[in-house]
PDB file of C-alpha atoms in Angstrom:
ATOM      1  CA  GLN A   6      27.786 157.104  58.817  1.00  0.00           C
ATOM      2  CA  VAL A   7      29.466 153.468  58.689  1.00  0.00           C
ATOM      3  CA  GLN A   8      29.637 151.195  56.121  1.00  0.00           C
ATOM      4  CA  LEU A   9      29.874 147.797  56.284  1.00  0.00           C
ATOM      5  CA  VAL A  10      30.982 145.442  53.282  1.00  0.00           C
ATOM      6  CA  GLU A  11      31.212 141.589  53.603  1.00  0.00           C
ATOM      7  CA  SER A  12      33.223 139.093  51.312  1.00  0.00           C
ATOM      8  CA  GLY A  13      34.352 135.626  51.589  1.00  0.00           C
ATOM      9  CA  GLY A  14      31.166 133.909  50.692  1.00  0.00           C
ATOM     10  CA  GLY A  15      30.852 131.189  48.139  1.00  0.00           C
ATOM     11  CA  LEU A  16      30.098 127.646  47.320  1.00  0.00           C
ATOM     12  CA  VAL A  17      31.818 124.847  49.513  1.00  0.00           C
ATOM     13  CA  GLN A  18      31.323 121.304  49.965  1.00  0.00           C
ATOM     14  CA  ALA A  19      29.911 120.074  53.165  1.00  0.00           C
ATOM     15  CA  GLY A  20      32.637 119.477  55.643  1.00  0.00           C
ATOM     16  CA  GLY A  21      34.558 122.518  54.046  1.00  0.00           C
ATOM     17  CA  SER A  22      35.273 125.916  55.337  1.00  0.00           C
ATOM     18  CA  LEU A  23      34.978 129.295  54.647  1.00  0.00           C
ATOM     19  CA  ARG A  24      35.859 132.778  56.414  1.00  0.00           C
ATOM     20  CA  LEU A  25      33.842 135.795  55.979  1.00  0.00           C
ATOM     21  CA  SER A  26      34.805 139.214  56.523  1.00  0.00           C
ATOM     22  CA  CYS A  27      32.965 142.440  57.179  1.00  0.00           C
ATOM     23  CA  ALA A  28      35.233 145.498  56.338  1.00  0.00           C
ATOM     24  CA  ALA A  29      33.863 148.681  58.235  1.00  0.00           C
ATOM     25  CA  SER A  30      34.670 152.510  57.076  1.00  0.00           C
ATOM     26  CA  GLY A  31      33.462 155.561  58.480  1.00  0.00           C
ATOM     27  CA  THR A  32      33.293 157.055  62.214  1.00  0.00           C
ATOM     28  CA  MET A  33      32.239 154.949  64.977  1.00  0.00           C
ATOM     29  CA  SER A  34      30.905 156.390  68.119  1.00  0.00           C
ATOM     30  CA  GLY A  35      32.541 154.119  69.890  1.00  0.00           C
ATOM     31  CA  PHE A  36      32.505 150.053  69.420  1.00  0.00           C
ATOM     32  CA  ASN A  37      29.842 148.202  71.592  1.00  0.00           C
ATOM     33  CA  GLY A  38      29.682 145.068  69.185  1.00  0.00           C
ATOM     34  CA  LEU A  39      30.115 142.902  65.944  1.00  0.00           C
ATOM     35  CA  GLY A  40      27.404 140.484  64.950  1.00  0.00           C
ATOM     36  CA  TRP A  41      26.619 137.843  62.172  1.00  0.00           C
ATOM     37  CA  TYR A  42      23.493 137.107  60.966  1.00  0.00           C
ATOM     38  CA  ARG A  43      22.038 134.507  58.606  1.00  0.00           C
ATOM     39  CA  GLN A  44      18.984 134.268  56.369  1.00  0.00           C
ATOM     40  CA  ALA A  45      17.843 131.193  54.720  1.00  0.00           C
ATOM     41  CA  PRO A  46      15.486 131.443  51.890  1.00  0.00           C
ATOM     42  CA  GLY A  47      11.935 131.672  53.137  1.00  0.00           C
ATOM     43  CA  LYS A  48      13.278 131.779  56.874  1.00  0.00           C
ATOM     44  CA  GLN A  49      13.756 134.511  59.160  1.00  0.00           C
ATOM     45  CA  ARG A  50      17.329 136.231  59.735  1.00  0.00           C
ATOM     46  CA  VAL A  51      18.730 134.944  62.774  1.00  0.00           C
ATOM     47  CA  MET A  52      21.693 135.346  64.997  1.00  0.00           C
ATOM     48  CA  VAL A  53      24.860 133.156  64.294  1.00  0.00           C
ATOM     49  CA  ALA A  54      27.442 134.959  66.650  1.00  0.00           C
ATOM     50  CA  LEU A  55      28.218 138.126  68.756  1.00  0.00           C
ATOM     51  CA  LEU A  56      31.146 139.558  69.893  1.00  0.00           C
ATOM     52  CA  ALA A  57      30.721 142.138  72.514  1.00  0.00           C
ATOM     53  CA  TYR A  58      33.253 145.149  73.145  1.00  0.00           C
ATOM     54  CA  ASP A  59      34.437 143.286  76.575  1.00  0.00           C
ATOM     55  CA  GLY A  60      35.675 140.388  73.969  1.00  0.00           C
ATOM     56  CA  SER A  61      32.581 137.946  75.500  1.00  0.00           C
ATOM     57  CA  THR A  62      31.263 135.992  72.581  1.00  0.00           C
ATOM     58  CA  ASN A  63      27.763 134.213  72.095  1.00  0.00           C
ATOM     59  CA  TYR A  64      26.830 131.764  69.609  1.00  0.00           C
ATOM     60  CA  ALA A  65      24.030 130.060  68.076  1.00  0.00           C
ATOM     61  CA  ASP A  66      23.368 126.607  69.196  1.00  0.00           C
ATOM     62  CA  SER A  67      23.677 125.197  65.721  1.00  0.00           C
ATOM     63  CA  VAL A  68      27.283 126.476  65.368  1.00  0.00           C
ATOM     64  CA  LYS A  69      28.902 126.358  68.432  1.00  0.00           C
ATOM     65  CA  GLY A  70      31.904 124.587  68.064  1.00  0.00           C
ATOM     66  CA  ARG A  71      32.213 125.223  64.439  1.00  0.00           C
ATOM     67  CA  PHE A  72      32.158 128.952  63.923  1.00  0.00           C
ATOM     68  CA  THR A  73      34.310 131.641  65.619  1.00  0.00           C
ATOM     69  CA  ILE A  74      33.838 135.471  65.353  1.00  0.00           C
ATOM     70  CA  SER A  75      36.738 137.685  66.021  1.00  0.00           C
ATOM     71  CA  ARG A  76      37.802 141.402  64.897  1.00  0.00           C
ATOM     72  CA  ASP A  77      40.901 143.141  64.109  1.00  0.00           C
ATOM     73  CA  ASN A  78      40.832 146.465  65.301  1.00  0.00           C
ATOM     74  CA  ALA A  79      43.602 147.487  63.439  1.00  0.00           C
ATOM     75  CA  LYS A  80      42.061 146.702  59.916  1.00  0.00           C
ATOM     76  CA  ASN A  81      38.439 147.775  61.004  1.00  0.00           C
ATOM     77  CA  THR A  82      37.398 144.308  60.184  1.00  0.00           C
ATOM     78  CA  GLY A  83      35.411 141.538  61.643  1.00  0.00           C
ATOM     79  CA  TYR A  84      35.575 137.992  60.965  1.00  0.00           C
ATOM     80  CA  LEU A  85      33.199 134.745  60.894  1.00  0.00           C
ATOM     81  CA  GLU A  86      35.421 131.725  60.721  1.00  0.00           C
ATOM     82  CA  MET A  87      33.292 128.552  59.627  1.00  0.00           C
ATOM     83  CA  ASN A  88      34.586 125.122  59.642  1.00  0.00           C
ATOM     84  CA  SER A  89      32.804 121.774  59.239  1.00  0.00           C
ATOM     85  CA  LEU A  90      30.120 123.544  57.020  1.00  0.00           C
ATOM     86  CA  LYS A  91      26.660 121.920  56.763  1.00  0.00           C
ATOM     87  CA  PHE A  92      24.005 122.364  54.054  1.00  0.00           C
ATOM     88  CA  GLU A  93      21.675 123.815  56.546  1.00  0.00           C
ATOM     89  CA  ASP A  94      24.392 126.500  57.067  1.00  0.00           C
ATOM     90  CA  THR A  95      23.628 127.580  53.543  1.00  0.00           C
ATOM     91  CA  ALA A  96      22.315 131.338  53.562  1.00  0.00           C
ATOM     92  CA  VAL A  97      22.974 134.742  53.256  1.00  0.00           C
ATOM     93  CA  TYR A  98      25.301 136.047  55.964  1.00  0.00           C
ATOM     94  CA  TYR A  99      24.903 139.510  57.124  1.00  0.00           C
ATOM     95  CA  CYS A 100      27.329 140.959  59.449  1.00  0.00           C
ATOM     96  CA  THR A 101      26.059 144.071  61.853  1.00  0.00           C
ATOM     97  CA  VAL A 102      28.081 146.299  64.122  1.00  0.00           C
ATOM     98  CA  TRP A 103      26.408 149.021  66.720  1.00  0.00           C
ATOM     99  CA  ASP A 104      28.137 151.848  68.381  1.00  0.00           C
ATOM    100  CA  THR A 105      26.746 154.156  71.167  1.00  0.00           C
ATOM    101  CA  LYS A 106      24.267 156.193  68.571  1.00  0.00           C
ATOM    102  CA  SER A 107      23.246 153.286  65.833  1.00  0.00           C
ATOM    103  CA  ILE A 108      23.428 149.823  64.286  1.00  0.00           C
ATOM    104  CA  TYR A 109      24.764 149.151  60.983  1.00  0.00           C
ATOM    105  CA  TRP A 110      24.330 146.329  58.569  1.00  0.00           C
ATOM    106  CA  GLY A 111      26.116 145.132  55.635  1.00  0.00           C
ATOM    107  CA  GLN A 112      24.646 143.995  52.088  1.00  0.00           C
ATOM    108  CA  GLY A 113      25.153 140.522  52.737  1.00  0.00           C
ATOM    109  CA  THR A 114      27.084 137.757  51.277  1.00  0.00           C
ATOM    110  CA  GLN A 115      25.891 134.304  49.822  1.00  0.00           C
ATOM    111  CA  VAL A 116      27.065 131.056  51.489  1.00  0.00           C
ATOM    112  CA  THR A 117      25.837 127.790  49.843  1.00  0.00           C
ATOM    113  CA  VAL A 118      26.948 124.524  50.877  1.00  0.00           C
ATOM    114  CA  SER A 119      26.534 121.698  48.680  1.00  0.00           C
ATOM    115  CA  SER A 120      25.837 118.118  50.397  1.00  0.00           C
TER     116      SER A 120
END
């Protein structure tokens, strides 16, 4: 079983930056990918950024050029660097990791951007 714990969320002014972390513990059956999703109040959870096992990335159009997804294998930690934050980036951010057997989710971390 894999557990994910997000951190790094908080309150930031528009134009500011935050770095979210996703620490993984437990045993994975091969790493296949890391993702960040977000859910704003009253809205569905949507993909923000994906990082595949081969290093390829995919970003939502709304965050391209502002957000960067990465991982540190040695630390079993994934990251989401968020720059030039906008009010509409306000949401609960969830990390997810999937291996050959299952997909795992963290509990979420709140990001609030004040305009």
